């Protein structure tokens, strides 16, 4: 089933349920003044209309990722709230239906005057059930507040066995860590950020990948956190690449300008100061006991409105003799958009970018987030034939200052031969 039929079905559900829910609320709060009822009607139907328009715009128009994230999270939260409220309204209607059937049954007997008056009275909705449904529907909204308090810095270590058939024997069992999407401009708790870095270092990885988005907009956002991330060290090095937020495009535009050039130069300098080996369409040879694998880093390359600064033809130069090639590329859409089609020599690609939309559920065997309706590959390990992709859901956050279900991630890979 395609995306459009699912969206249409969800929108039809929302409209039908909105009518059902609206009538229930108005019936219970019938003592509202006319102006109050009018204001409620405008707010209620205006929100539903804007939400439906926003969802289609977020899917089919070239909107900013943050705006699309807000729209889709609001959409699915609204659906969740309505689904939580639905049983209460159905129970109330079942109650009313039973009463109506009993009244019809009683009509077979000649009613007394008192019974006739009673039967003429309307069967009102239960105020208790409708209000209980409204309270229950507030639970998903409460989870967002909890996501700010608890989820934003709840770093999770995820361990992955990465099987690479051509891996040299010297690399069998070596560990590599990945972090992505730091977004230092969003942080508000230095102690918590430092704690996440200490968790990474406690894993003692042999080398580390950082796959882009150090900041939200400007390089100077990392100033207060530069010393913390400079502590990320590993015996075989820390390798990094840039994400779409690292170029200053969202402040200075994509056209060349002195301010944009300086911001990008400052970004490159920050990576050097922190001790990260920034790969901008470049590669490195990682050597252990005389055997080598390739580490390839490409500038941002994304589908849709995201910039395609990356040049794979430059990044892979002089790597044909290497038995294994690992690619750092910020946007996972690059894998399906170019790597699978043109670069079969890439064994594994490491990305971030999606954040898992900072909302959803994630278990060992199953995961779900609204972002999966935008990105086919959005979290975890994927494979097509001999090529693999891992998408890290990010260390930081952007827009919504929290996480619900999709918690900040530090990934630790163990490289294994087939």
C-alpha positions as a Markdown table, in Angstrom:
| # | Residue | x | y | z |
|---|---|---|---|---|
| 1 | Unk | 0.0 | 0.0 | 0.0 |
| 2 | Unk | 1.5 | 3.4 | -1.0 |
| 3 | Unk | 2.0 | 6.5 | 1.1 |
| 4 | Unk | -1.0 | 8.4 | -0.4 |
| 5 | Unk | -3.7 | 5.9 | 0.4 |
| 6 | Unk | -2.4 | 5.6 | 3.9 |
| 7 | Unk | -2.5 | 9.4 | 4.4 |
| 8 | Unk | -5.9 | 9.7 | 2.9 |
| 9 | Unk | -7.2 | 6.9 | 5.1 |
| 10 | Unk | -5.7 | 8.7 | 8.2 |
| 11 | Unk | -7.2 | 12.0 | 7.2 |
| 12 | Unk | -10.6 | 10.5 | 6.6 |
| 13 | Unk | -10.4 | 8.9 | 10.1 |
| 14 | Unk | -9.5 | 12.3 | 11.6 |
| 15 | Unk | -12.4 | 14.1 | 9.9 |
| 16 | Unk | -15.0 | 11.4 | 10.8 |
| 17 | Unk | -13.7 | 11.2 | 14.4 |
| 18 | Unk | -13.6 | 15.0 | 14.7 |
| 19 | Unk | -17.3 | 15.1 | 13.9 |
| 20 | Unk | -18.0 | 12.3 | 16.3 |
| 21 | Unk | -15.8 | 13.9 | 19.1 |
| 22 | Unk | -17.0 | 17.4 | 18.5 |
| 23 | Unk | -20.7 | 16.4 | 18.9 |
| 24 | Unk | -19.8 | 14.5 | 22.1 |
| 25 | Unk | -18.0 | 17.5 | 23.6 |
| 26 | Unk | -20.7 | 20.0 | 22.7 |
| 27 | Unk | -23.3 | 17.7 | 24.2 |
| 28 | Unk | -21.5 | 17.5 | 27.5 |
| 29 | Unk | -20.6 | 21.2 | 27.7 |
| 30 | Unk | -24.0 | 22.4 | 26.5 |
| 31 | Unk | -24.0 | 25.1 | 29.2 |
| 32 | Unk | -21.2 | 27.0 | 27.4 |
| 33 | Unk | -22.1 | 30.5 | 26.3 |
| 34 | Unk | -22.6 | 31.1 | 22.6 |
| 35 | Unk | -19.3 | 33.0 | 22.2 |
| 36 | Unk | -17.5 | 30.2 | 24.0 |
| 37 | Unk | -19.0 | 27.6 | 21.7 |
| 38 | Unk | -18.1 | 29.7 | 18.6 |
| 39 | Unk | -14.5 | 30.1 | 19.8 |
| 40 | Unk | -14.2 | 26.4 | 20.5 |
| 41 | Unk | -15.6 | 25.5 | 17.0 |
| 42 | Unk | -13.2 | 27.8 | 15.2 |
| 43 | Unk | -10.2 | 26.5 | 17.2 |
| 44 | Unk | -11.2 | 22.8 | 16.9 |
| 45 | Unk | -11.9 | 22.8 | 13.2 |
| 46 | Unk | -9.1 | 25.2 | 12.3 |
| 47 | Unk | -6.5 | 23.0 | 14.0 |
| 48 | Unk | -7.8 | 19.9 | 12.2 |
| 49 | Unk | -7.8 | 21.6 | 8.8 |
| 50 | Unk | -4.3 | 23.1 | 9.3 |
| 51 | Unk | -3.0 | 19.8 | 10.4 |
| 52 | Unk | -4.2 | 17.9 | 7.4 |
| 53 | Unk | -2.9 | 20.6 | 5.0 |
| 54 | Unk | 0.4 | 20.5 | 6.9 |
| 55 | Unk | 0.8 | 16.8 | 6.6 |
| 56 | Unk | 0.4 | 16.8 | 2.8 |
| 57 | Unk | 2.7 | 19.8 | 2.6 |
| 58 | Unk | 5.3 | 18.0 | 4.8 |
| 59 | Unk | 5.2 | 14.9 | 2.6 |
| 60 | Unk | 5.0 | 16.4 | -0.9 |
| 61 | Unk | 6.5 | 20.0 | -0.6 |
| 62 | Unk | 10.1 | 21.0 | 0.0 |
| 63 | Unk | 9.6 | 22.2 | 3.6 |
| 64 | Unk | 12.3 | 22.6 | 6.1 |
| 65 | Unk | 13.0 | 19.3 | 8.0 |
| 66 | Unk | 12.3 | 20.9 | 11.4 |
| 67 | Unk | 8.9 | 22.1 | 10.2 |
| 68 | Unk | 8.1 | 18.7 | 8.6 |
| 69 | Unk | 9.1 | 17.1 | 11.9 |
| 70 | Unk | 6.8 | 19.4 | 13.9 |
| 71 | Unk | 3.9 | 18.8 | 11.5 |
| 72 | Unk | 4.2 | 15.0 | 11.4 |
| 73 | Unk | 4.8 | 14.6 | 15.2 |
| 74 | Unk | 1.7 | 16.8 | 15.8 |
| 75 | Unk | -0.3 | 14.7 | 13.3 |
| 76 | Unk | 0.5 | 11.4 | 14.9 |
| 77 | Unk | 0.1 | 12.7 | 18.4 |
| 78 | Unk | -3.3 | 14.0 | 17.4 |
| 79 | Unk | -4.3 | 10.6 | 16.0 |
| 80 | Unk | -2.9 | 8.9 | 19.2 |
| 81 | Unk | -5.0 | 11.2 | 21.4 |
| 82 | Unk | -8.2 | 10.5 | 19.4 |
| 83 | Unk | -7.6 | 6.7 | 19.5 |
| 84 | Unk | -7.2 | 6.9 | 23.3 |
| 85 | Unk | -10.4 | 8.9 | 23.6 |
| 86 | Unk | -12.4 | 6.7 | 21.2 |
| 87 | Unk | -13.1 | 3.8 | 23.6 |
| 88 | Unk | -14.7 | 6.1 | 26.2 |
| 89 | Unk | -17.1 | 7.5 | 23.5 |
| 90 | Unk | -17.9 | 4.1 | 22.2 |
| 91 | Unk | -18.7 | 2.8 | 25.7 |
| 92 | Unk | -20.9 | 5.8 | 26.3 |
| 93 | Unk | -22.8 | 5.2 | 23.0 |
| 94 | Unk | -23.1 | 1.5 | 23.9 |
| 95 | Unk | -24.6 | 2.5 | 27.2 |
| 96 | Unk | -27.1 | 4.9 | 25.4 |
| 97 | Unk | -27.9 | 2.2 | 22.9 |
| 98 | Unk | -28.7 | -0.3 | 25.6 |
| 99 | Unk | -31.0 | 2.2 | 27.3 |
| 100 | Unk | -32.8 | 2.9 | 24.0 |
| 101 | Unk | -33.3 | -0.9 | 23.4 |
| 102 | Unk | -34.8 | -1.3 | 26.9 |
| 103 | Unk | -37.1 | 1.6 | 26.3 |
| 104 | Unk | -38.3 | 0.1 | 23.0 |
| 105 | Unk | -38.9 | -3.2 | 24.8 |
| 106 | Unk | -40.9 | -1.6 | 27.5 |
| 107 | Unk | -43.2 | -0.1 | 24.8 |
| 108 | Unk | -44.8 | -3.5 | 24.4 |
| 109 | Unk | -46.5 | -3.0 | 27.7 |
| 110 | Unk | -48.9 | -0.2 | 28.1 |
| 111 | Unk | -46.9 | 2.6 | 29.7 |
| 112 | Unk | -48.1 | 4.5 | 32.7 |
| 113 | Unk | -48.2 | 8.3 | 32.6 |
| 114 | Unk | -44.9 | 8.5 | 34.5 |
| 115 | Unk | -43.3 | 6.0 | 32.1 |
| 116 | Unk | -44.4 | 8.0 | 29.1 |
| 117 | Unk | -42.9 | 11.1 | 30.4 |
| 118 | Unk | -39.6 | 9.2 | 31.2 |
| 119 | Unk | -39.5 | 7.8 | 27.7 |
| 120 | Unk | -39.9 | 11.2 | 26.2 |
| 121 | Unk | -36.8 | 12.4 | 27.9 |
| 122 | Unk | -33.7 | 12.3 | 25.7 |
| 123 | Unk | -30.9 | 9.9 | 26.5 |
| 124 | Unk | -28.0 | 12.3 | 27.4 |
| 125 | Unk | -24.3 | 11.5 | 27.1 |
| 126 | Unk | -22.4 | 10.6 | 30.2 |
| 127 | Unk | -20.5 | 13.6 | 31.3 |
| 128 | Unk | -18.2 | 11.4 | 33.3 |
| 129 | Unk | -17.2 | 9.2 | 30.4 |
| 130 | Unk | -16.6 | 12.0 | 27.9 |
| 131 | Unk | -14.5 | 13.9 | 30.5 |
| 132 | Unk | -12.6 | 10.8 | 31.3 |
| 133 | Unk | -11.8 | 10.3 | 27.6 |
| 134 | Unk | -10.5 | 13.9 | 27.4 |
| 135 | Unk | -8.2 | 13.3 | 30.4 |
| 136 | Unk | -6.9 | 10.0 | 28.8 |
| 137 | Unk | -6.3 | 11.8 | 25.5 |
| 138 | Unk | -4.0 | 14.2 | 27.3 |
| 139 | Unk | -1.6 | 11.3 | 28.1 |
| 140 | Unk | 0.3 | 11.5 | 24.7 |
| 141 | Unk | 0.8 | 15.2 | 25.2 |
| 142 | Unk | 2.2 | 14.6 | 28.7 |
| 143 | Unk | 4.7 | 12.2 | 27.1 |
| 144 | Unk | 6.2 | 15.2 | 25.1 |
| 145 | Unk | 6.8 | 17.1 | 28.3 |
| 146 | Unk | 8.4 | 14.0 | 29.9 |
| 147 | Unk | 10.6 | 13.7 | 26.8 |
| 148 | Unk | 12.0 | 17.1 | 27.5 |
| 149 | Unk | 12.7 | 16.4 | 31.1 |
| 150 | Unk | 14.0 | 12.8 | 30.7 |
| 151 | Unk | 14.7 | 12.0 | 27.1 |
| 152 | Unk | 17.0 | 14.7 | 25.8 |
| 153 | Unk | 20.1 | 13.5 | 27.5 |
| 154 | Unk | 19.3 | 9.8 | 28.1 |
| 155 | Unk | 22.2 | 8.5 | 26.1 |
| 156 | Unk | 22.0 | 4.9 | 25.0 |
| 157 | Unk | 24.9 | 2.6 | 24.0 |
| 158 | Unk | 23.8 | 0.4 | 21.1 |
| 159 | Unk | 26.2 | -2.4 | 20.3 |
| 160 | Unk | 26.3 | -3.8 | 16.7 |
| 161 | Unk | 28.3 | -6.7 | 15.2 |
| 162 | Unk | 29.3 | -5.4 | 11.7 |
| 163 | Unk | 30.1 | -8.4 | 9.5 |
| 164 | Unk | 32.4 | -7.6 | 6.6 |
| 165 | Unk | 33.3 | -10.6 | 4.4 |
| 166 | Unk | 36.6 | -9.1 | 3.1 |
| 167 | Unk | 37.8 | -7.7 | 6.4 |
| 168 | Unk | 41.5 | -8.4 | 6.9 |
| 169 | Unk | 42.4 | -10.7 | 9.8 |
| 170 | Unk | 44.2 | -7.9 | 11.7 |
| 171 | Unk | 40.9 | -6.0 | 12.0 |
| 172 | Unk | 38.7 | -8.9 | 13.2 |
| 173 | Unk | 37.3 | -7.9 | 16.6 |
| 174 | Unk | 38.4 | -4.2 | 16.4 |
| 175 | Unk | 35.8 | -1.8 | 17.7 |
| 176 | Unk | 34.5 | 1.5 | 16.2 |
| 177 | Unk | 32.2 | 4.0 | 17.8 |
| 178 | Unk | 29.8 | 6.4 | 16.0 |
| 179 | Unk | 28.1 | 9.6 | 17.1 |
| 180 | Unk | 26.2 | 12.0 | 14.9 |
| 181 | Unk | 24.1 | 15.1 | 14.9 |
| 182 | Unk | 25.5 | 16.8 | 18.0 |
| 183 | Unk | 23.6 | 20.1 | 17.3 |
| 184 | Unk | 25.5 | 21.9 | 20.0 |
| 185 | Unk | 23.4 | 25.0 | 19.6 |
| 186 | Unk | 20.5 | 23.2 | 21.2 |
| 187 | Unk | 22.2 | 22.1 | 24.4 |
| 188 | Unk | 21.3 | 23.5 | 27.8 |
| 189 | Unk | 23.0 | 21.1 | 30.1 |
| 190 | Unk | 26.8 | 20.8 | 29.9 |
| 191 | Unk | 27.1 | 18.2 | 32.7 |
| 192 | Unk | 24.7 | 15.9 | 30.8 |
| 193 | Unk | 26.6 | 16.4 | 27.5 |
| 194 | Unk | 29.9 | 15.6 | 29.3 |
| 195 | Unk | 28.3 | 12.5 | 30.8 |
| 196 | Unk | 27.5 | 11.2 | 27.3 |
| 197 | Unk | 31.1 | 11.7 | 26.1 |
| 198 | Unk | 32.3 | 9.8 | 29.2 |
| 199 | Unk | 30.0 | 6.9 | 28.3 |
| 200 | Unk | 31.5 | 6.8 | 24.8 |
| 201 | Unk | 35.1 | 6.8 | 26.2 |
| 202 | Unk | 34.3 | 4.1 | 28.7 |
| 203 | Unk | 33.7 | 1.8 | 25.7 |
| 204 | Unk | 37.3 | 2.3 | 24.7 |
| 205 | Unk | 36.7 | 2.1 | 20.9 |
| 206 | Unk | 39.7 | 1.7 | 18.6 |
| 207 | Unk | 38.5 | 4.4 | 16.3 |
| 208 | Unk | 35.6 | 6.8 | 16.1 |
| 209 | Unk | 33.3 | 8.3 | 13.4 |
| 210 | Unk | 31.4 | 11.5 | 13.8 |
| 211 | Unk | 28.9 | 11.9 | 10.9 |
| 212 | Unk | 28.1 | 15.5 | 10.8 |
| 213 | Unk | 25.9 | 18.4 | 12.2 |
| 214 | Unk | 28.1 | 19.7 | 14.9 |
| 215 | Unk | 25.9 | 22.8 | 15.1 |
| 216 | Unk | 22.5 | 24.1 | 14.1 |
| 217 | Unk | 23.4 | 27.1 | 12.1 |
| 218 | Unk | 26.7 | 28.8 | 13.0 |
| 219 | Unk | 30.1 | 27.5 | 14.0 |
| 220 | Unk | 30.3 | 29.6 | 17.1 |
| 221 | Unk | 27.5 | 27.6 | 18.7 |
| 222 | Unk | 30.0 | 24.9 | 19.6 |
| 223 | Unk | 32.2 | 27.3 | 21.5 |
| 224 | Unk | 30.9 | 26.3 | 25.0 |
| 225 | Unk | 31.1 | 22.5 | 24.1 |
| 226 | Unk | 34.3 | 22.4 | 22.1 |
| 227 | Unk | 36.4 | 21.2 | 25.0 |
| 228 | Unk | 34.0 | 18.5 | 25.9 |
| 229 | Unk | 34.0 | 16.9 | 22.4 |
| 230 | Unk | 37.7 | 17.4 | 22.1 |
| 231 | Unk | 38.0 | 14.7 | 24.8 |
| 232 | Unk | 36.7 | 12.1 | 22.2 |
| 233 | Unk | 40.0 | 10.3 | 21.4 |
| 234 | Unk | 40.8 | 6.8 | 20.1 |
| 235 | Unk | 44.1 | 4.9 | 19.3 |
| 236 | Unk | 43.4 | 4.7 | 15.6 |
| 237 | Unk | 41.9 | 8.2 | 15.3 |
| 238 | Unk | 38.6 | 10.2 | 15.2 |
| 239 | Unk | 37.3 | 10.7 | 11.7 |
| 240 | Unk | 34.5 | 13.2 | 10.8 |
| 241 | Unk | 32.5 | 14.7 | 8.1 |
| 242 | Unk | 30.1 | 17.6 | 7.7 |
| 243 | Unk | 26.3 | 17.6 | 7.8 |
| 244 | Unk | 23.8 | 20.0 | 6.1 |
| 245 | Unk | 23.7 | 22.3 | 9.2 |
| 246 | Unk | 27.5 | 22.8 | 9.3 |
| 247 | Unk | 27.8 | 25.0 | 6.2 |
| 248 | Unk | 25.9 | 28.0 | 7.5 |
| 249 | Unk | 23.4 | 27.7 | 4.6 |
| 250 | Unk | 20.4 | 28.3 | 6.9 |
| 251 | Unk | 21.8 | 31.7 | 7.9 |
| 252 | Unk | 23.9 | 32.9 | 4.9 |
| 253 | Unk | 22.2 | 31.1 | 2.1 |
| 254 | Unk | 23.8 | 28.7 | -0.4 |
| 255 | Unk | 25.4 | 31.3 | -2.6 |
| 256 | Unk | 29.1 | 32.2 | -1.9 |
| 257 | Unk | 29.7 | 35.1 | 0.4 |
| 258 | Unk | 32.5 | 36.3 | 2.7 |
| 259 | Unk | 30.4 | 35.5 | 5.9 |
| 260 | Unk | 29.5 | 32.0 | 4.6 |
| 261 | Unk | 33.2 | 31.3 | 3.7 |
| 262 | Unk | 34.4 | 32.4 | 7.1 |
| 263 | Unk | 31.8 | 30.3 | 8.9 |
| 264 | Unk | 32.9 | 27.2 | 6.9 |
| 265 | Unk | 36.6 | 27.9 | 7.5 |
| 266 | Unk | 35.9 | 28.2 | 11.2 |
| 267 | Unk | 34.0 | 24.9 | 11.1 |
| 268 | Unk | 37.0 | 23.2 | 9.5 |
| 269 | Unk | 39.3 | 24.8 | 12.1 |
| 270 | Unk | 37.1 | 23.5 | 15.0 |
| 271 | Unk | 37.4 | 20.0 | 13.8 |
| 272 | Unk | 41.2 | 20.4 | 13.7 |
| 273 | Unk | 41.3 | 21.9 | 17.2 |
| 274 | Unk | 39.2 | 19.0 | 18.6 |
| 275 | Unk | 41.6 | 16.5 | 16.9 |
| 276 | Unk | 39.0 | 15.2 | 14.4 |
| 277 | Unk | 40.3 | 14.2 | 11.0 |
| 278 | Unk | 37.7 | 15.9 | 8.8 |
| 279 | Unk | 37.2 | 14.2 | 5.5 |
| 280 | Unk | 35.8 | 16.4 | 2.8 |
| 281 | Unk | 35.6 | 14.2 | -0.3 |
| 282 | Unk | 38.8 | 12.5 | 0.9 |
| 283 | Unk | 40.0 | 9.1 | 2.2 |
| 284 | Unk | 42.4 | 7.6 | 4.7 |
| 285 | Unk | 44.2 | 4.3 | 5.0 |
| 286 | Unk | 43.7 | 2.7 | 8.3 |
| 287 | Unk | 46.6 | 0.3 | 9.0 |
| 288 | Unk | 46.9 | -2.5 | 11.7 |
| 289 | Unk | 49.7 | -5.0 | 11.7 |
| 290 | Unk | 50.5 | -4.3 | 8.1 |
| 291 | Unk | 47.0 | -4.7 | 6.8 |
| 292 | Unk | 44.8 | -1.8 | 5.6 |
| 293 | Unk | 41.1 | -0.8 | 5.2 |
| 294 | Unk | 39.8 | 2.4 | 3.7 |
| 295 | Unk | 37.9 | 5.2 | 5.5 |
| 296 | Unk | 36.1 | 7.5 | 3.0 |
| 297 | Unk | 34.5 | 10.8 | 4.0 |
| 298 | Unk | 32.2 | 12.8 | 1.8 |
| 299 | Unk | 30.7 | 16.3 | 2.2 |
| 300 | Unk | 26.9 | 16.5 | 2.6 |
| 301 | Unk | 24.9 | 14.7 | -0.2 |
| 302 | Unk | 21.2 | 14.6 | 0.3 |
| 303 | Unk | 18.1 | 14.0 | -1.8 |
| 304 | Unk | 15.4 | 16.7 | -2.3 |
| 305 | Unk | 16.3 | 20.2 | -1.1 |
| 306 | Unk | 19.4 | 19.1 | 0.8 |
| 307 | Unk | 22.7 | 20.2 | -0.7 |
| 308 | Unk | 24.8 | 17.8 | -2.8 |
| 309 | Unk | 28.3 | 19.1 | -2.0 |
| 310 | Unk | 29.8 | 15.6 | -1.9 |
| 311 | Unk | 31.9 | 14.3 | -4.7 |
| 312 | Unk | 32.3 | 10.6 | -4.5 |
| 313 | Unk | 34.5 | 10.4 | -7.6 |
| 314 | Unk | 37.1 | 12.4 | -5.6 |
| 315 | Unk | 36.5 | 10.6 | -2.3 |
| 316 | Unk | 37.2 | 7.1 | -3.6 |
| 317 | Unk | 40.4 | 8.0 | -5.5 |
| 318 | Unk | 43.3 | 5.5 | -5.0 |
| 319 | Unk | 41.2 | 3.1 | -2.9 |
| 320 | Unk | 40.7 | 0.3 | -5.4 |
| 321 | Unk | 43.3 | -2.0 | -3.8 |
| 322 | Unk | 41.7 | -1.8 | -0.3 |
| 323 | Unk | 39.7 | -4.9 | 0.7 |
| 324 | Unk | 37.1 | -3.0 | 2.8 |
| 325 | Unk | 35.9 | 0.6 | 2.4 |
| 326 | Unk | 33.9 | 2.4 | 5.1 |
| 327 | Unk | 32.0 | 5.6 | 4.1 |
| 328 | Unk | 31.0 | 8.5 | 6.3 |
| 329 | Unk | 28.1 | 10.3 | 4.7 |
| 330 | Unk | 25.7 | 12.4 | 6.8 |
| 331 | Unk | 22.5 | 11.9 | 4.9 |
| 332 | Unk | 21.2 | 8.3 | 4.6 |
| 333 | Unk | 19.4 | 9.1 | 1.4 |
| 334 | Unk | 22.8 | 9.2 | -0.3 |
| 335 | Unk | 23.0 | 5.4 | 0.1 |
| 336 | Unk | 20.0 | 4.8 | -2.1 |
| 337 | Unk | 20.4 | 7.9 | -4.2 |
| 338 | Unk | 24.0 | 7.2 | -5.4 |
| 339 | Unk | 26.1 | 4.7 | -3.5 |
| 340 | Unk | 24.0 | 1.6 | -4.3 |
| 341 | Unk | 23.8 | 2.5 | -7.9 |
| 342 | Unk | 27.3 | 3.7 | -8.7 |
| 343 | Unk | 29.7 | 2.6 | -6.0 |
| 344 | Unk | 29.4 | -1.2 | -5.3 |
| 345 | Unk | 32.9 | -1.1 | -3.8 |
| 346 | Unk | 31.5 | 0.6 | -0.6 |
| 347 | Unk | 31.1 | -2.1 | 2.0 |
| 348 | Unk | 29.4 | 0.0 | 4.7 |
| 349 | Unk | 28.1 | 3.5 | 5.0 |
| 350 | Unk | 27.5 | 5.4 | 8.3 |
| 351 | Unk | 25.0 | 8.2 | 8.5 |
| 352 | Unk | 22.8 | 10.3 | 10.8 |
| 353 | Unk | 20.6 | 13.2 | 9.9 |
| 354 | Unk | 17.1 | 11.8 | 10.6 |
| 355 | Unk | 17.2 | 12.0 | 14.5 |
| 356 | Unk | 14.5 | 9.3 | 14.3 |
| 357 | Unk | 12.4 | 12.5 | 14.4 |
| 358 | Unk | 13.1 | 12.3 | 18.2 |
| 359 | Unk | 9.7 | 10.5 | 18.5 |
| 360 | Unk | 8.6 | 7.0 | 18.2 |
| 361 | Unk | 9.3 | 3.5 | 19.6 |
| 362 | Unk | 12.4 | 1.4 | 19.2 |
| 363 | Unk | 12.8 | -2.2 | 20.3 |
| 364 | Unk | 15.4 | -4.8 | 19.4 |
| 365 | Unk | 13.2 | -6.4 | 16.7 |
| 366 | Unk | 10.9 | -3.5 | 15.8 |
| 367 | Unk | 10.9 | 0.2 | 15.5 |
| 368 | Unk | 8.5 | 3.0 | 14.3 |
| 369 | Unk | 8.7 | 6.7 | 13.9 |
| 370 | Unk | 6.8 | 9.3 | 11.7 |
| 371 | Unk | 10.2 | 9.9 | 9.9 |
| 372 | Unk | 9.9 | 6.5 | 8.2 |
| 373 | Unk | 7.3 | 8.2 | 5.9 |
| 374 | Unk | 10.1 | 10.5 | 4.7 |
| 375 | Unk | 13.2 | 8.3 | 4.8 |
| 376 | Unk | 13.2 | 4.6 | 3.9 |
| 377 | Unk | 16.4 | 4.1 | 6.0 |
| 378 | Unk | 16.1 | 6.1 | 9.2 |
| 379 | Unk | 17.5 | 4.1 | 12.1 |
| 380 | Unk | 19.7 | 1.1 | 12.6 |
| 381 | Unk | 21.4 | -1.4 | 10.2 |
| 382 | Unk | 20.2 | -2.0 | 6.6 |
| 383 | Unk | 21.6 | -4.2 | 4.0 |
| 384 | Unk | 21.2 | -4.8 | 0.2 |
| 385 | Unk | 23.2 | -7.6 | -1.2 |
| 386 | Unk | 26.8 | -7.1 | 0.1 |
| 387 | Unk | 26.4 | -3.4 | 1.0 |
| 388 | Unk | 25.4 | -2.1 | 4.4 |
| 389 | Unk | 24.2 | 1.2 | 5.9 |
| 390 | Unk | 23.9 | 2.2 | 9.6 |
| 391 | Unk | 21.8 | 5.2 | 10.5 |
| 392 | Unk | 22.6 | 6.7 | 14.0 |
| 393 | Unk | 19.6 | 8.6 | 15.4 |
| 394 | Unk | 21.8 | 11.3 | 16.8 |
| 395 | Unk | 23.5 | 12.6 | 20.0 |
| 396 | Unk | 21.7 | 15.9 | 20.3 |
| 397 | Unk | 18.3 | 17.3 | 19.3 |
| 398 | Unk | 16.9 | 20.0 | 17.1 |
| 399 | Unk | 13.6 | 21.9 | 17.3 |
| 400 | Unk | 11.7 | 20.0 | 19.9 |
| 401 | Unk | 14.1 | 20.0 | 22.9 |
| 402 | Unk | 13.6 | 16.4 | 23.9 |
| 403 | Unk | 13.1 | 12.9 | 22.8 |
| 404 | Unk | 10.2 | 10.4 | 23.2 |
| 405 | Unk | 11.0 | 6.8 | 22.6 |
| 406 | Unk | 13.9 | 7.5 | 20.1 |
| 407 | Unk | 16.7 | 8.3 | 22.6 |
| 408 | Unk | 20.1 | 9.8 | 21.9 |
| 409 | Unk | 22.5 | 7.2 | 20.6 |
| 410 | Unk | 26.2 | 6.2 | 20.9 |
| 411 | Unk | 26.8 | 3.2 | 18.6 |
| 412 | Unk | 29.7 | 0.8 | 19.2 |
| 413 | Unk | 30.5 | -1.6 | 16.3 |
| 414 | Unk | 32.6 | -4.7 | 16.6 |
| 415 | Unk | 34.1 | -5.5 | 13.1 |
| 416 | Unk | 33.9 | -9.2 | 12.3 |
| 417 | Unk | 35.0 | -11.3 | 9.3 |
| 418 | Unk | 32.3 | -13.4 | 7.6 |
